[in-house]
mmCIF file of C-alpha atoms in Angstrom:
data_model
loop_
_atom_site.group_PDB
_atom_site.id
_atom_site.type_symbol
_atom_site.label_atom_id
_atom_site.label_comp_id
_atom_site.label_asym_id
_atom_site.label_seq_id
_atom_site.Cartn_x
_atom_site.Cartn_y
_atom_site.Cartn_z
ATOM 1 C CA UNK A 29 -5.856 8.699 17.120
ATOM 2 C CA UNK A 30 -8.017 10.142 13.974
ATOM 3 C CA UNK A 31 -7.596 7.408 11.524
ATOM 4 C CA UNK A 32 -6.983 3.676 11.841
ATOM 5 C CA UNK A 33 -5.405 2.268 8.535
ATOM 6 C CA UNK A 34 -5.852 -1.441 7.766
ATOM 7 C CA UNK A 35 -3.599 -2.963 4.929
ATOM 8 C CA UNK A 36 -5.719 -5.750 3.480
ATOM 9 C CA UNK A 37 -4.610 -8.732 1.295
ATOM 10 C CA UNK A 38 -7.476 -10.463 -0.467
ATOM 11 C CA UNK A 39 -7.041 -12.625 -3.677
ATOM 12 C CA UNK A 40 -3.365 -11.702 -4.012
ATOM 13 C CA UNK A 41 -4.273 -8.014 -4.002
ATOM 14 C CA UNK A 42 -3.261 -5.436 -1.420
ATOM 15 C CA UNK A 43 -5.535 -2.326 -0.553
ATOM 16 C CA UNK A 44 -6.286 -0.329 2.431
ATOM 17 C CA UNK A 45 -9.446 0.415 4.551
ATOM 18 C CA UNK A 46 -9.238 3.629 6.533
ATOM 19 C CA UNK A 47 -11.426 4.218 9.574
ATOM 20 C CA UNK A 48 -11.576 8.168 9.895
ATOM 21 C CA UNK A 49 -12.571 8.592 13.663
ATOM 22 C CA UNK A 50 -12.929 12.660 13.282
ATOM 23 C CA UNK A 51 -15.130 12.723 10.177
ATOM 24 C CA UNK A 52 -16.876 9.045 10.811
ATOM 25 C CA UNK A 53 -16.230 7.616 7.378
ATOM 26 C CA UNK A 54 -14.822 4.294 6.258
ATOM 27 C CA UNK A 55 -12.997 4.389 3.020
ATOM 28 C CA UNK A 56 -11.152 1.854 0.678
ATOM 29 C CA UNK A 57 -7.720 3.042 -0.851
ATOM 30 C CA UNK A 58 -7.387 0.731 -3.784
ATOM 31 C CA UNK A 59 -5.123 1.241 -6.604
ATOM 32 C CA UNK A 60 -7.238 -0.893 -8.993
ATOM 33 C CA UNK A 61 -10.375 0.068 -10.780
ATOM 34 C CA UNK A 62 -13.007 -2.397 -10.169
ATOM 35 C CA UNK A 63 -16.547 -2.684 -11.598
ATOM 36 C CA UNK A 64 -19.265 -3.732 -9.192
ATOM 37 C CA UNK A 65 -20.569 -2.699 -5.666
ATOM 38 C CA UNK A 66 -18.311 -2.942 -2.608
ATOM 39 C CA UNK A 67 -19.827 -6.486 -1.624
ATOM 40 C CA UNK A 68 -19.140 -7.863 -5.208
ATOM 41 C CA UNK A 69 -15.597 -6.358 -5.228
ATOM 42 C CA UNK A 70 -14.343 -6.975 -1.741
ATOM 43 C CA UNK A 71 -16.797 -9.396 -0.218
ATOM 44 C CA UNK A 72 -17.853 -9.311 3.440
ATOM 45 C CA UNK A 73 -14.461 -9.104 4.966
ATOM 46 C CA UNK A 74 -14.625 -5.301 5.156
ATOM 47 C CA UNK A 75 -18.006 -5.639 7.106
ATOM 48 C CA UNK A 76 -16.200 -8.372 9.310
ATOM 49 C CA UNK A 77 -13.254 -5.888 9.959
ATOM 50 C CA UNK A 78 -15.583 -3.127 10.572
ATOM 51 C CA UNK A 79 -17.685 -5.089 13.220
ATOM 52 C CA UNK A 80 -14.240 -5.851 14.927
ATOM 53 C CA UNK A 81 -13.288 -2.054 14.892
ATOM 54 C CA UNK A 82 -16.816 -1.275 16.290
ATOM 55 C CA UNK A 83 -16.477 -3.732 19.100
ATOM 56 C CA UNK A 84 -12.810 -2.291 19.932
ATOM 57 C CA UNK A 85 -14.573 1.312 19.733
ATOM 58 C CA UNK A 86 -17.436 0.105 21.956
ATOM 59 C CA UNK A 87 -15.054 -1.476 24.384
ATOM 60 C CA UNK A 88 -12.938 2.003 24.827
ATOM 61 C CA UNK A 89 -16.183 4.092 24.960
ATOM 62 C CA UNK A 90 -15.179 6.103 21.671
ATOM 63 C CA UNK A 91 -17.995 8.350 20.818
ATOM 64 C CA UNK A 92 -17.777 7.639 16.959
ATOM 65 C CA UNK A 93 -18.783 4.007 17.521
ATOM 66 C CA UNK A 94 -22.334 4.245 16.428
ATOM 67 C CA UNK A 95 -21.590 6.309 13.431
ATOM 68 C CA UNK A 96 -18.653 4.027 12.369
ATOM 69 C CA UNK A 97 -21.240 1.040 12.620
ATOM 70 C CA UNK A 98 -23.883 2.524 10.251
ATOM 71 C CA UNK A 99 -21.951 4.654 7.638
ATOM 72 C CA UNK A 100 -21.585 3.397 4.171
ATOM 73 C CA UNK A 101 -18.165 2.345 3.127
ATOM 74 C CA UNK A 102 -17.014 4.332 -0.072
ATOM 75 C CA UNK A 103 -14.061 3.666 -2.481
ATOM 76 C CA UNK A 104 -11.785 6.647 -3.084
ATOM 77 C CA UNK A 105 -11.524 7.410 -6.655
ATOM 78 C CA UNK A 106 -7.882 8.357 -7.489
ATOM 79 C CA UNK A 107 -6.711 9.639 -10.737
ATOM 80 C CA UNK A 108 -3.641 7.324 -10.400
ATOM 81 C CA UNK A 109 -5.934 4.220 -10.211
ATOM 82 C CA UNK A 110 -4.742 1.171 -12.493
ATOM 83 C CA UNK A 111 -6.498 -1.301 -14.685
ATOM 84 C CA UNK A 112 -3.595 -3.221 -15.910
ATOM 85 C CA UNK A 113 -1.038 -3.431 -13.177
ATOM 86 C CA UNK A 114 -1.491 -6.347 -11.104
ATOM 87 C CA UNK A 115 1.929 -6.385 -9.530
ATOM 88 C CA UNK A 116 2.416 -3.318 -7.604
ATOM 89 C CA UNK A 117 -0.656 -3.143 -5.368
ATOM 90 C CA UNK A 118 1.629 -3.742 -2.301
ATOM 91 C CA UNK A 119 3.683 -0.637 -3.097
ATOM 92 C CA UNK A 120 0.366 1.408 -3.669
ATOM 93 C CA UNK A 121 -1.000 0.423 -0.390
ATOM 94 C CA UNK A 122 2.242 1.552 1.387
ATOM 95 C CA UNK A 123 1.962 4.821 -0.443
ATOM 96 C CA UNK A 124 -1.610 5.476 0.507
ATOM 97 C CA UNK A 125 -1.181 4.563 4.017
ATOM 98 C CA UNK A 126 2.021 7.065 3.988
ATOM 99 C CA UNK A 127 0.308 9.877 2.261
ATOM 100 C CA UNK A 128 -3.531 9.711 3.033
ATOM 101 C CA UNK A 129 -4.794 12.434 5.611
ATOM 102 C CA UNK A 130 -8.559 11.915 5.000
ATOM 103 C CA UNK A 131 -10.870 14.119 2.771
ATOM 104 C CA UNK A 132 -11.204 11.847 -0.422
ATOM 105 C CA UNK A 133 -9.093 12.525 -3.200
ATOM 106 C CA UNK A 134 -9.645 16.253 -3.110
ATOM 107 C CA UNK A 135 -6.461 17.619 -1.958
ATOM 108 C CA UNK A 136 -4.621 14.304 -1.855
ATOM 109 C CA UNK A 137 -1.316 14.717 -3.925
ATOM 110 C CA UNK A 138 1.167 11.759 -4.082
ATOM 111 C CA UNK A 139 2.819 12.937 -7.249
ATOM 112 C CA UNK A 140 1.728 9.948 -9.123
ATOM 113 C CA UNK A 141 0.668 10.017 -12.622
ATOM 114 C CA UNK A 142 -1.819 8.063 -14.246
ATOM 115 C CA UNK A 143 -1.249 4.418 -15.502
ATOM 116 C CA UNK A 144 1.326 5.424 -18.190
ATOM 117 C CA UNK A 145 5.026 4.611 -18.849
ATOM 118 C CA UNK A 146 5.970 7.440 -16.296
ATOM 119 C CA UNK A 147 4.143 5.639 -13.557
ATOM 120 C CA UNK A 148 6.397 2.439 -13.790
ATOM 121 C CA UNK A 149 9.473 4.366 -12.910
ATOM 122 C CA UNK A 150 7.695 6.077 -9.969
ATOM 123 C CA UNK A 151 6.738 2.752 -8.790
ATOM 124 C CA UNK A 152 10.244 1.488 -9.174
ATOM 125 C CA UNK A 153 11.438 4.336 -6.995
ATOM 126 C CA UNK A 154 9.158 3.673 -4.282
ATOM 127 C CA UNK A 155 9.806 0.122 -4.250
ATOM 128 C CA UNK A 156 13.621 0.855 -3.594
ATOM 129 C CA UNK A 157 12.596 3.707 -0.993
ATOM 130 C CA UNK A 158 10.424 1.199 0.856
ATOM 131 C CA UNK A 159 12.859 -1.690 0.631
ATOM 132 C CA UNK A 160 15.692 0.467 1.814
ATOM 133 C CA UNK A 161 13.634 1.833 4.935
ATOM 134 C CA UNK A 162 12.553 -1.694 5.591
ATOM 135 C CA UNK A 163 16.090 -3.232 5.276
ATOM 136 C CA UNK A 164 17.805 -0.444 7.290
ATOM 137 C CA UNK A 165 15.352 -0.327 9.986
ATOM 138 C CA UNK A 166 16.392 -0.495 13.512
ATOM 139 C CA UNK A 167 13.760 -3.279 14.022
ATOM 140 C CA UNK A 168 15.224 -5.395 11.169
ATOM 141 C CA UNK A 169 17.345 -8.057 12.892
ATOM 142 C CA UNK A 170 19.369 -8.591 9.816
ATOM 143 C CA UNK A 171 20.304 -4.890 9.445
ATOM 144 C CA UNK A 172 24.000 -5.395 10.308
ATOM 145 C CA UNK A 173 24.325 -8.011 7.491
ATOM 146 C CA UNK A 174 22.727 -5.900 5.086
ATOM 147 C CA UNK A 175 24.997 -2.794 5.914
ATOM 148 C CA UNK A 176 28.012 -5.405 5.421
ATOM 149 C CA UNK A 177 26.838 -6.596 1.982
ATOM 150 C CA UNK A 178 26.364 -3.086 0.878
ATOM 151 C CA UNK A 179 29.831 -2.095 2.126
ATOM 152 C CA UNK A 180 31.216 -5.282 0.192
ATOM 153 C CA UNK A 181 29.365 -4.426 -2.866
ATOM 154 C CA UNK A 182 30.507 -0.941 -2.920
ATOM 155 C CA UNK A 183 34.144 -2.046 -2.525
ATOM 156 C CA UNK A 184 33.907 -3.810 -6.065
ATOM 157 C CA UNK A 185 34.675 -1.995 -9.241
ATOM 158 C CA UNK A 186 31.958 -0.121 -10.962
ATOM 159 C CA UNK A 187 31.881 -2.802 -13.849
ATOM 160 C CA UNK A 188 31.292 -5.599 -11.448
ATOM 161 C CA UNK A 189 28.712 -3.622 -9.523
ATOM 162 C CA UNK A 190 26.961 -2.995 -12.852
ATOM 163 C CA UNK A 191 26.955 -6.720 -13.707
ATOM 164 C CA UNK A 192 25.321 -7.592 -10.355
ATOM 165 C CA UNK A 193 22.789 -4.893 -10.831
ATOM 166 C CA UNK A 194 21.863 -6.302 -14.498
ATOM 167 C CA UNK A 195 21.680 -9.808 -13.052
ATOM 168 C CA UNK A 196 19.414 -8.594 -10.086
ATOM 169 C CA UNK A 197 17.012 -6.966 -12.569
ATOM 170 C CA UNK A 198 17.104 -10.179 -14.712
ATOM 171 C CA UNK A 199 16.404 -12.144 -11.407
ATOM 172 C CA UNK A 200 13.648 -9.812 -10.180
ATOM 173 C CA UNK A 201 11.948 -9.807 -13.710
ATOM 174 C CA UNK A 202 11.836 -13.569 -13.818
ATOM 175 C CA UNK A 203 10.284 -13.817 -10.333
ATOM 176 C CA UNK A 204 7.489 -11.329 -11.248
ATOM 177 C CA UNK A 205 6.185 -13.591 -14.081
#
């Protein structure tokens, strides 16, 4: 085990805290650009999490315990960070957990663009990818129901499927307001 990833939900915003036990750093992966220091932006919850991780590391006798306890927490500056996107932080958090290998932003390539219209399509594609993985996962107790509904959908005519798709987008956009 080299890195511990903790998805965090705070004030309706998802971000990720990473404890790298190989390089002894604690990093925050957050798609939102924030002004202020770590305590101003993230509060003391990060330090509470760190104390719990340190206690666990101490309990198992991990050699990084003392360094993880004292190292300064840093926020990784990514070129795809956003200022105006308040909706997709969960998708970004999942992307960050999937692709981050440590080492800061240098060498971390997600294929994401900066906050421009192109990023919206990338987020939409990721949202579909993650939803599909969750719905079709063996751990999903409703997987069979999902597969049956998909089969039923594809048994419909293309024009009927198109109407369902259009209505789904309308419903989704209404819910995101």
